[in-house]
Amino acid sequence: MNKITYNKQYLDNKDIKEVIKSLKNDLITTGPYIKNFENKLSKYLKVKNVVTCSSGTSALYIALRALNVNKNDVVIIPAINFIASINMAHLLGARIYLCDVNENTGQMTPEKLLECIKINKIKKIKAVITMYLGGNPNNIVNFYKLKKKYNFYLIEDSCHALGSSYYFKKKKIKIGSCYHSDIATFSLHPVKSITTGEGGFLTTNSKFLSEKFKLLRSHGIIRSSRGKKYWKYDVSQPSFNFRMSDINASLGYSQLSKLDKFVKKRNFIVNLYENKLSDISDKVKILKANNNIISSYHLLIMIIDFKKLKIKKDKLIYLLNKSGIYPQYHYDPIYKFSYYKFLQRGKKFESSEKYYQSAISVPIYYSLSIKNLMKVIKSVKDIIKKYEK
Ligand SMILES: Cc1ncc(COP(=O)(O)O)c(C=O)c1O
């Protein structure tokens, strides 16, 4: 039985040809494909600076380092999240506060952020990292207002939201344009909107920050005399090798031309799920974006009212596995992981708990066939009907 996973990449012959082309270049890293991919992204996202790197995780690390996040600096991050932003901030010694999320969207909201600041009596915030769970960029303008009021850096962990946009004063604004933030970070892992195999990038409209990104992605090395003394360089601060290769960049360069097509198909799939499950909508809701948002729909999140069922989330997943369908959790709240239990700080995170108990991610990707899509929908429906109270 073929596995139907929650997400997967789509590669075509054009992608393969572009990668082969990159292999024939003299430089297969720090070469022309890196520049071309960065320029193509910059044009697509309408942002001044794009800096590629090795992953979404290294993008977050670079962002925090570029903003000089140091020991005991306060960083606020939503409790429902992938572990990368927390790990990176923690490794830099930041004092992390987890923010509860909205129980229906799984996302931090400006109201929850204010609550977090108040209940934790936070005086000075260095950075807030928003995360657009599933690809829906909610509440950006209000987060930006809070940034101005409290004077913190705003990083958008946009790893789910490449290809998403929102309307502001009737203007369509792309995630990654940094119209309402300091930095946006992206992942190009195979399950994301487009892929480079592994990879990531940062965007910013600040020339100063983008120069720092370049420095931090390559050991902290500064090469000032490219011409005559090409062998000379200085090191301004220690860092890692976070560079993307030209081979990876060539794949991204080719994939980017398909991004809008991918997003369109994902929107189609979401609407189909919603439509076909409408007769059980009292038990199963599809997490959809608000009207002023165009979502990349990186994830298809179902919110299930398990109070109306005789089974819990894990049992539902096991039953779907039996039909070859492999849903996912996005995500376990961070404070549940043994290492990060201390971040709970005695708080309850009631909405994160509610969201966590009801949300599962089911398959959504460009090459998902109608046959398999209908199979997923039928399997979910059959189980829900069989186990309703
Ligand atoms: C929200 C979020 N942030 C960061 C990352 C890290 O990206 P990468 O896997 O490319 O390091 C991911 C990847 O899954 C993610 O979903």
GROMACS .gro file of C-alpha atoms and ligand atoms in nm:
model
  405
    1MET     CA    1   0.000   0.000   0.000
    2ASN     CA    2   0.133   0.342  -0.099
    3LYS     CA    3   0.175   0.580   0.193
    4ILE     CA    4  -0.020   0.905   0.168
    5THR     CA    5   0.187   1.139   0.384
    6TYR     CA    6   0.077   1.480   0.510
    7ASN     CA    7   0.305   1.667   0.268
    8LYS     CA    8   0.565   1.609  -0.002
    9GLN     CA    9   0.767   1.783  -0.271
   10TYR     CA   10   0.683   1.806  -0.641
   11LEU     CA   11   0.973   1.800  -0.887
   12ASP     CA   12   0.949   1.805  -1.266
   13ASN     CA   13   1.188   1.777  -1.561
   14LYS     CA   14   1.254   2.152  -1.564
   15ASP     CA   15   1.383   2.125  -1.206
   16ILE     CA   16   1.608   1.834  -1.298
   17LYS     CA   17   1.745   2.018  -1.604
   18GLU     CA   18   1.822   2.327  -1.396
   19VAL     CA   19   2.010   2.120  -1.137
   20ILE     CA   20   2.212   1.947  -1.409
   21LYS     CA   21   2.295   2.292  -1.552
   22SER     CA   22   2.422   2.404  -1.211
   23LEU     CA   23   2.651   2.101  -1.190
   24LYS     CA   24   2.824   2.209  -1.510
   25ASN     CA   25   2.918   2.549  -1.369
   26ASP     CA   26   3.270   2.621  -1.244
   27LEU     CA   27   3.133   2.725  -0.906
   28ILE     CA   28   2.890   2.483  -0.746
   29THR     CA   29   2.879   2.689  -0.428
   30THR     CA   30   2.894   3.069  -0.376
   31GLY     CA   31   2.836   3.085  -0.752
   32PRO     CA   32   2.586   3.243  -0.991
   33TYR     CA   33   2.282   3.036  -0.889
   34ILE     CA   34   2.292   3.176  -0.536
   35LYS     CA   35   2.279   3.533  -0.670
   36ASN     CA   36   2.014   3.445  -0.929
   37PHE     CA   37   1.794   3.266  -0.677
   38GLU     CA   38   1.825   3.550  -0.426
   39ASN     CA   39   1.741   3.806  -0.693
   40LYS     CA   40   1.443   3.605  -0.817
   41LEU     CA   41   1.311   3.571  -0.460
   42SER     CA   42   1.365   3.940  -0.395
   43LYS     CA   43   1.162   4.030  -0.704
   44TYR     CA   44   0.888   3.781  -0.627
   45LEU     CA   45   0.854   3.884  -0.261
   46LYS     CA   46   0.904   4.256  -0.326
   47VAL     CA   47   1.172   4.289  -0.061
   48LYS     CA   48   1.507   4.466  -0.086
   49ASN     CA   49   1.735   4.192   0.047
   50VAL     CA   50   1.728   3.812   0.037
   51VAL     CA   51   2.007   3.602   0.187
   52THR     CA   52   1.998   3.226   0.133
   53CYS     CA   53   2.129   2.980   0.391
   54SER     CA   54   2.138   2.611   0.475
   55SER     CA   55   1.797   2.572   0.648
   56GLY     CA   56   1.505   2.747   0.813
   57THR     CA   57   1.676   2.676   1.144
   58SER     CA   58   2.000   2.849   1.043
   59ALA     CA   59   1.790   3.139   0.910
   60LEU     CA   60   1.644   3.181   1.259
   61TYR     CA   61   1.985   3.157   1.422
   62ILE     CA   62   2.128   3.417   1.182
   63ALA     CA   63   1.829   3.647   1.243
   64LEU     CA   64   1.872   3.634   1.621
   65ARG     CA   65   2.248   3.683   1.600
   66ALA     CA   66   2.209   3.974   1.357
   67LEU     CA   67   1.978   4.143   1.608
   68ASN     CA   68   2.238   4.085   1.883
   69VAL     CA   69   2.014   3.862   2.091
   70ASN     CA   70   2.235   3.783   2.386
   71LYS     CA   71   2.223   3.619   2.726
   72ASN     CA   72   1.903   3.701   2.920
   73ASP     CA   73   1.750   3.908   2.641
   74VAL     CA   74   1.376   3.844   2.637
   75VAL     CA   75   1.237   3.662   2.334
   76ILE     CA   76   0.867   3.574   2.309
   77ILE     CA   77   0.761   3.277   2.095
   78PRO     CA   78   0.423   3.100   2.050
   79ALA     CA   79   0.383   2.780   2.254
   80ILE     CA   80   0.247   2.584   1.956
   81ASN     CA   81   0.552   2.577   1.735
   82PHE     CA   82   0.827   2.383   1.568
   83ILE     CA   83   1.128   2.353   1.797
   84ALA     CA   84   1.374   2.547   1.577
   85SER     CA   85   1.309   2.903   1.697
   86ILE     CA   86   1.309   2.800   2.064
   87ASN     CA   87   1.629   2.597   2.025
   88MET     CA   88   1.810   2.881   1.850
   89ALA     CA   89   1.703   3.148   2.100
   90HIS     CA   90   1.785   2.916   2.390
   91LEU     CA   91   2.131   2.833   2.255
   92LEU     CA   92   2.201   3.208   2.243
   93GLY     CA   93   2.111   3.230   2.613
   94ALA     CA   94   1.789   3.426   2.562
   95ARG     CA   95   1.523   3.433   2.832
   96ILE     CA   96   1.234   3.274   2.644
   97TYR     CA   97   0.868   3.330   2.726
   98LEU     CA   98   0.614   3.104   2.559
   99CYS     CA   99   0.295   3.278   2.456
  100ASP     CA  100  -0.040   3.096   2.462
  101VAL     CA  101  -0.220   3.069   2.128
  102ASN     CA  102  -0.574   3.110   2.006
  103GLU     CA  103  -0.753   2.778   2.056
  104ASN     CA  104  -0.909   2.784   1.706
  105THR     CA  105  -0.613   2.896   1.495
  106GLY     CA  106  -0.321   2.759   1.699
  107GLN     CA  107  -0.148   3.097   1.655
  108MET     CA  108  -0.027   3.360   1.897
  109THR     CA  109  -0.248   3.671   1.871
  110PRO     CA  110  -0.172   4.032   1.969
  111GLU     CA  111  -0.415   3.987   2.262
  112LYS     CA  112  -0.234   3.673   2.381
  113LEU     CA  113   0.099   3.851   2.342
  114LEU     CA  114  -0.023   4.138   2.563
  115GLU     CA  115  -0.149   3.883   2.817
  116CYS     CA  116   0.194   3.713   2.813
  117ILE     CA  117   0.372   4.045   2.873
  118LYS     CA  118   0.136   4.126   3.159
  119ILE     CA  119   0.123   3.795   3.346
  120ASN     CA  120   0.500   3.752   3.323
  121LYS     CA  121   0.560   4.118   3.418
  122ILE     CA  122   0.798   4.158   3.125
  123LYS     CA  123   0.964   4.500   3.120
  124LYS     CA  124   1.185   4.492   2.814
  125ILE     CA  125   1.141   4.269   2.509
  126LYS     CA  126   1.424   4.216   2.265
  127ALA     CA  127   1.238   4.015   1.999
  128VAL     CA  128   0.906   3.849   1.921
  129ILE     CA  129   0.899   3.564   1.672
  130THR     CA  130   0.556   3.515   1.514
  131MET     CA  131   0.475   3.188   1.337
  132TYR     CA  132   0.211   3.153   1.066
  133LEU     CA  133   0.094   2.803   1.149
  134GLY     CA  134  -0.023   2.619   0.840
  135GLY     CA  135   0.055   2.920   0.619
  136ASN     CA  136  -0.209   3.167   0.743
  137PRO     CA  137  -0.046   3.505   0.817
  138ASN     CA  138  -0.286   3.633   1.085
  139ASN     CA  139  -0.283   3.966   1.270
  140ILE     CA  140   0.033   4.108   1.114
  141VAL     CA  141  -0.067   4.472   1.130
  142ASN     CA  142  -0.156   4.451   1.499
  143PHE     CA  143   0.169   4.272   1.583
  144TYR     CA  144   0.346   4.555   1.404
  145LYS     CA  145   0.160   4.811   1.617
  146LEU     CA  146   0.277   4.629   1.931
  147LYS     CA  147   0.632   4.627   1.796
  148LYS     CA  148   0.615   5.004   1.768
  149LYS     CA  149   0.458   5.043   2.113
  150TYR     CA  150   0.695   4.810   2.302
  151ASN     CA  151   0.998   4.870   2.081
  152PHE     CA  152   1.093   4.510   2.006
  153TYR     CA  153   1.230   4.345   1.694
  154LEU     CA  154   0.968   4.150   1.502
  155ILE     CA  155   1.083   3.832   1.328
  156GLU     CA  156   0.828   3.645   1.119
  157ASP     CA  157   0.907   3.273   1.122
  158SER     CA  158   0.747   3.235   0.780
  159CYS     CA  159   0.859   2.877   0.723
  160HIS     CA  160   0.496   2.775   0.657
  161ALA     CA  161   0.401   3.083   0.462
  162LEU     CA  162   0.608   3.113   0.145
  163GLY     CA  163   0.351   3.211  -0.119
  164SER     CA  164   0.108   3.361   0.135
  165SER     CA  165  -0.006   3.723   0.128
  166TYR     CA  166  -0.247   3.959   0.303
  167TYR     CA  167  -0.436   4.274   0.214
  168PHE     CA  168  -0.341   4.601   0.378
  169LYS     CA  169  -0.519   4.921   0.270
  170LYS     CA  170  -0.641   4.731  -0.037
  171LYS     CA  171  -0.282   4.645  -0.131
  172LYS     CA  172  -0.174   4.283  -0.159
  173ILE     CA  173   0.139   4.225   0.048
  174LYS     CA  174   0.353   3.915   0.026
  175ILE     CA  175   0.489   3.738   0.333
  176GLY     CA  176   0.861   3.798   0.313
  177SER     CA  177   0.823   4.157   0.194
  178CYS     CA  178   0.887   4.264   0.558
  179TYR     CA  179   0.633   4.541   0.512
  180HIS     CA  180   0.534   4.495   0.877
  181SER     CA  181   0.843   4.332   1.030
  182ASP     CA  182   1.220   4.352   1.062
  183ILE     CA  183   1.306   4.006   0.931
  184ALA     CA  184   1.124   3.710   0.779
  185THR     CA  185   1.275   3.360   0.778
  186PHE     CA  186   1.189   3.069   0.550
  187SER     CA  187   1.260   2.697   0.514
  188LEU     CA  188   1.303   2.517   0.183
  189HIS     CA  189   1.272   2.165   0.324
  190PRO     CA  190   1.088   1.922   0.090
  191VAL     CA  191   0.755   1.952   0.274
  192LYS     CA  192   0.752   2.332   0.237
  193SER     CA  193   0.588   2.542  -0.042
  194ILE     CA  194   0.894   2.495  -0.265
  195THR     CA  195   1.215   2.307  -0.196
  196THR     CA  196   1.591   2.309  -0.243
  197GLY     CA  197   1.630   1.969  -0.071
  198GLU     CA  198   1.748   2.136   0.247
  199GLY     CA  199   1.774   2.513   0.262
  200GLY     CA  200   1.637   2.839   0.386
  201PHE     CA  201   1.659   3.214   0.349
  202LEU     CA  202   1.606   3.545   0.526
  203THR     CA  203   1.448   3.863   0.398
  204THR     CA  204   1.480   4.220   0.522
  205ASN     CA  205   1.459   4.573   0.391
  206SER     CA  206   1.758   4.676   0.601
  207LYS     CA  207   2.089   4.681   0.415
  208PHE     CA  208   2.269   4.678   0.751
  209LEU     CA  209   2.094   4.356   0.860
  210SER     CA  210   2.142   4.184   0.525
  211GLU     CA  211   2.518   4.251   0.541
  212LYS     CA  212   2.517   4.093   0.886
  213PHE     CA  213   2.325   3.791   0.754
  214LYS     CA  214   2.593   3.737   0.489
  215LEU     CA  215   2.867   3.762   0.746
  216LEU     CA  216   2.698   3.522   0.987
  217ARG     CA  217   2.620   3.262   0.721
  218SER     CA  218   2.989   3.229   0.642
  219HIS     CA  219   3.200   3.206   0.961
  220GLY     CA  220   3.192   3.582   1.030
  221ILE     CA  221   3.443   3.630   0.749
  222ILE     CA  222   3.481   3.971   0.583
  223ARG     CA  223   3.651   3.991   0.247
  224SER     CA  224   3.728   4.354   0.182
  225SER     CA  225   3.988   4.330  -0.095
  226ARG     CA  226   3.832   4.106  -0.359
  227GLY     CA  227   4.060   4.234  -0.632
  228LYS     CA  228   4.437   4.229  -0.580
  229LYS     CA  229   4.485   4.052  -0.248
  230TYR     CA  230   4.204   3.801  -0.302
  231TRP     CA  231   4.353   3.564  -0.043
  232LYS     CA  232   4.310   3.815   0.242
  233TYR     CA  233   4.017   3.813   0.483
  234ASP     CA  234   3.931   3.917   0.835
  235VAL     CA  235   3.702   3.760   1.095
  236SER     CA  236   3.477   4.004   1.276
  237GLN     CA  237   3.286   3.757   1.494
  238PRO     CA  238   3.266   3.378   1.517
  239SER     CA  239   2.992   3.196   1.330
  240PHE     CA  240   2.923   2.876   1.136
  241ASN     CA  241   2.910   2.768   0.774
  242PHE     CA  242   2.542   2.813   0.692
  243ARG     CA  243   2.584   2.854   0.316
  244MET     CA  244   2.351   2.704   0.057
  245SER     CA  245   2.520   2.538  -0.240
  246ASP     CA  246   2.452   2.642  -0.600
  247ILE     CA  247   2.316   2.293  -0.661
  248ASN     CA  248   2.043   2.352  -0.404
  249ALA     CA  249   1.989   2.709  -0.525
  250SER     CA  250   1.937   2.592  -0.884
  251LEU     CA  251   1.650   2.372  -0.767
  252GLY     CA  252   1.497   2.661  -0.574
  253TYR     CA  253   1.541   2.892  -0.874
  254SER     CA  254   1.343   2.650  -1.089
  255GLN     CA  255   1.083   2.568  -0.821
  256LEU     CA  256   1.005   2.935  -0.758
  257SER     CA  257   0.845   2.961  -1.104
  258LYS     CA  258   0.589   2.704  -0.989
  259LEU     CA  259   0.510   2.854  -0.648
  260ASP     CA  260   0.187   3.032  -0.749
  261LYS     CA  261   0.065   2.718  -0.922
  262PHE     CA  262   0.140   2.514  -0.609
  263VAL     CA  263  -0.047   2.760  -0.386
  264LYS     CA  264  -0.347   2.760  -0.619
  265LYS     CA  265  -0.369   2.380  -0.608
  266ARG     CA  266  -0.338   2.376  -0.229
  267ASN     CA  267  -0.626   2.626  -0.206
  268PHE     CA  268  -0.830   2.402  -0.434
  269ILE     CA  269  -0.759   2.101  -0.210
  270VAL     CA  270  -0.861   2.295   0.103
  271ASN     CA  271  -1.192   2.394  -0.052
  272LEU     CA  272  -1.257   2.039  -0.163
  273TYR     CA  273  -1.193   1.903   0.188
  274GLU     CA  274  -1.423   2.168   0.331
  275ASN     CA  275  -1.694   2.099   0.081
  276LYS     CA  276  -1.686   1.722   0.111
  277LEU     CA  277  -1.678   1.731   0.490
  278SER     CA  278  -1.954   1.991   0.524
  279ASP     CA  279  -2.209   1.734   0.644
  280ILE     CA  280  -1.996   1.659   0.952
  281SER     CA  281  -1.887   2.019   1.010
  282ASP     CA  282  -2.026   2.007   1.366
  283LYS     CA  283  -1.741   1.764   1.444
  284VAL     CA  284  -1.470   1.846   1.190
  285LYS     CA  285  -1.367   2.197   1.085
  286ILE     CA  286  -1.102   2.288   0.833
  287LEU     CA  287  -0.868   2.559   0.958
  288LYS     CA  288  -0.917   2.822   0.689
  289ALA     CA  289  -0.755   3.161   0.641
  290ASN     CA  290  -0.950   3.484   0.698
  291ASN     CA  291  -1.091   3.670   0.398
  292ASN     CA  292  -0.809   3.926   0.386
  293ILE     CA  293  -0.548   3.651   0.353
  294ILE     CA  294  -0.425   3.431   0.072
  295SER     CA  295  -0.273   3.127   0.240
  296SER     CA  296   0.000   2.901   0.108
  297TYR     CA  297  -0.181   2.624   0.298
  298HIS     CA  298   0.141   2.451   0.387
  299LEU     CA  299  -0.079   2.241   0.616
  300LEU     CA  300  -0.435   2.120   0.602
  301ILE     CA  301  -0.531   2.134   0.968
  302MET     CA  302  -0.851   1.970   1.083
  303ILE     CA  303  -0.999   2.083   1.413
  304ILE     CA  304  -1.191   1.788   1.548
  305ASP     CA  305  -1.439   1.803   1.833
  306PHE     CA  306  -1.333   1.487   2.013
  307LYS     CA  307  -1.591   1.552   2.286
  308LYS     CA  308  -1.847   1.431   2.033
  309LEU     CA  309  -1.648   1.116   1.952
  310LYS     CA  310  -1.568   0.795   2.134
  311ILE     CA  311  -1.202   0.809   2.024
  312LYS     CA  312  -0.906   1.040   2.088
  313LYS     CA  313  -0.656   1.188   1.845
  314ASP     CA  314  -0.396   0.909   1.854
  315LYS     CA  315  -0.659   0.641   1.785
  316LEU     CA  316  -0.786   0.841   1.486
  317ILE     CA  317  -0.431   0.856   1.351
  318TYR     CA  318  -0.379   0.480   1.399
  319LEU     CA  319  -0.705   0.409   1.218
  320LEU     CA  320  -0.603   0.632   0.926
  321ASN     CA  321  -0.261   0.460   0.916
  322LYS     CA  322  -0.444   0.133   0.850
  323SER     CA  323  -0.567   0.283   0.521
  324GLY     CA  324  -0.217   0.405   0.433
  325ILE     CA  325  -0.282   0.766   0.543
  326TYR     CA  326  -0.022   0.933   0.765
  327PRO     CA  327  -0.145   1.251   0.935
  328GLN     CA  328   0.077   1.460   1.164
  329TYR     CA  329   0.067   1.663   1.483
  330HIS     CA  330   0.149   2.033   1.435
  331TYR     CA  331   0.259   2.067   1.706
  332ASP     CA  332   0.306   1.932   2.057
  333PRO     CA  333   0.319   2.244   2.279
  334ILE     CA  334   0.684   2.325   2.347
  335TYR     CA  335   0.652   2.300   2.728
  336LYS     CA  336   0.562   1.929   2.693
  337PHE     CA  337   0.913   1.838   2.576
  338SER     CA  338   1.127   1.717   2.866
  339TYR     CA  339   1.405   1.969   2.809
  340TYR     CA  340   1.166   2.266   2.785
  341LYS     CA  341   0.927   2.187   3.071
  342PHE     CA  342   1.086   2.478   3.260
  343LEU     CA  343   0.935   2.719   3.006
  344GLN     CA  344   0.589   2.644   3.143
  345ARG     CA  345   0.677   2.862   3.447
  346GLY     CA  346   0.367   2.740   3.634
  347LYS     CA  347   0.132   2.873   3.366
  348LYS     CA  348  -0.164   2.678   3.225
  349PHE     CA  349  -0.165   2.758   2.849
  350GLU     CA  350  -0.531   2.657   2.835
  351SER     CA  351  -0.590   2.754   2.472
  352SER     CA  352  -0.273   2.581   2.350
  353GLU     CA  353  -0.393   2.266   2.526
  354LYS     CA  354  -0.736   2.286   2.363
  355TYR     CA  355  -0.585   2.343   2.021
  356TYR     CA  356  -0.337   2.060   2.067
  357GLN     CA  357  -0.607   1.814   2.165
  358SER     CA  358  -0.822   1.886   1.861
  359ALA     CA  359  -0.584   1.955   1.569
  360ILE     CA  360  -0.443   1.709   1.317
  361SER     CA  361  -0.274   1.774   0.982
  362VAL     CA  362  -0.398   1.560   0.695
  363PRO     CA  363  -0.247   1.521   0.344
  364ILE     CA  364  -0.217   1.826   0.120
  365TYR     CA  365   0.034   1.865  -0.160
  366TYR     CA  366   0.051   1.955  -0.527
  367SER     CA  367   0.073   1.599  -0.662
  368LEU     CA  368  -0.198   1.457  -0.434
  369SER     CA  369  -0.429   1.279  -0.679
  370ILE     CA  370  -0.804   1.327  -0.664
  371LYS     CA  371  -0.831   0.952  -0.602
  372ASN     CA  372  -0.608   0.969  -0.294
  373LEU     CA  373  -0.769   1.291  -0.177
  374MET     CA  374  -1.113   1.129  -0.193
  375LYS     CA  375  -0.971   0.828  -0.011
  376VAL     CA  376  -0.850   1.050   0.275
  377ILE     CA  377  -1.182   1.232   0.293
  378LYS     CA  378  -1.381   0.906   0.291
  379SER     CA  379  -1.157   0.747   0.553
  380VAL     CA  380  -1.191   1.047   0.787
  381LYS     CA  381  -1.566   1.053   0.737
  382ASP     CA  382  -1.609   0.679   0.793
  383ILE     CA  383  -1.412   0.691   1.117
  384ILE     CA  384  -1.593   0.998   1.248
  385LYS     CA  385  -1.932   0.844   1.170
  386LYS     CA  386  -1.839   0.509   1.321
  387TYR     CA  387  -1.715   0.661   1.649
  388GLU     CA  388  -1.964   0.944   1.704
  389LYS     CA  389  -2.124   0.943   2.051
  390LIG     C1  390   0.778   2.692   1.173
  390LIG     C2  391   0.911   2.635   1.138
  390LIG     N1  392   1.022   2.703   1.173
  390LIG     C3  393   1.145   2.657   1.142
  390LIG     C4  394   1.162   2.540   1.073
  390LIG     C5  395   1.300   2.491   1.046
  390LIG     O1  396   1.325   2.476   0.911
  390LIG     P1  397   1.437   2.370   0.861
  390LIG     O2  398   1.378   2.234   0.875
  390LIG     O3  399   1.459   2.409   0.718
  390LIG     O4  400   1.556   2.391   0.945
  390LIG     C6  401   1.050   2.467   1.034
  390LIG     C7  402   1.067   2.340   0.962
  390LIG     O5  403   0.997   2.245   0.973
  390LIG     C8  404   0.922   2.515   1.068
  390LIG     O6  405   0.811   2.449   1.035
   0.00000   0.00000   0.00000
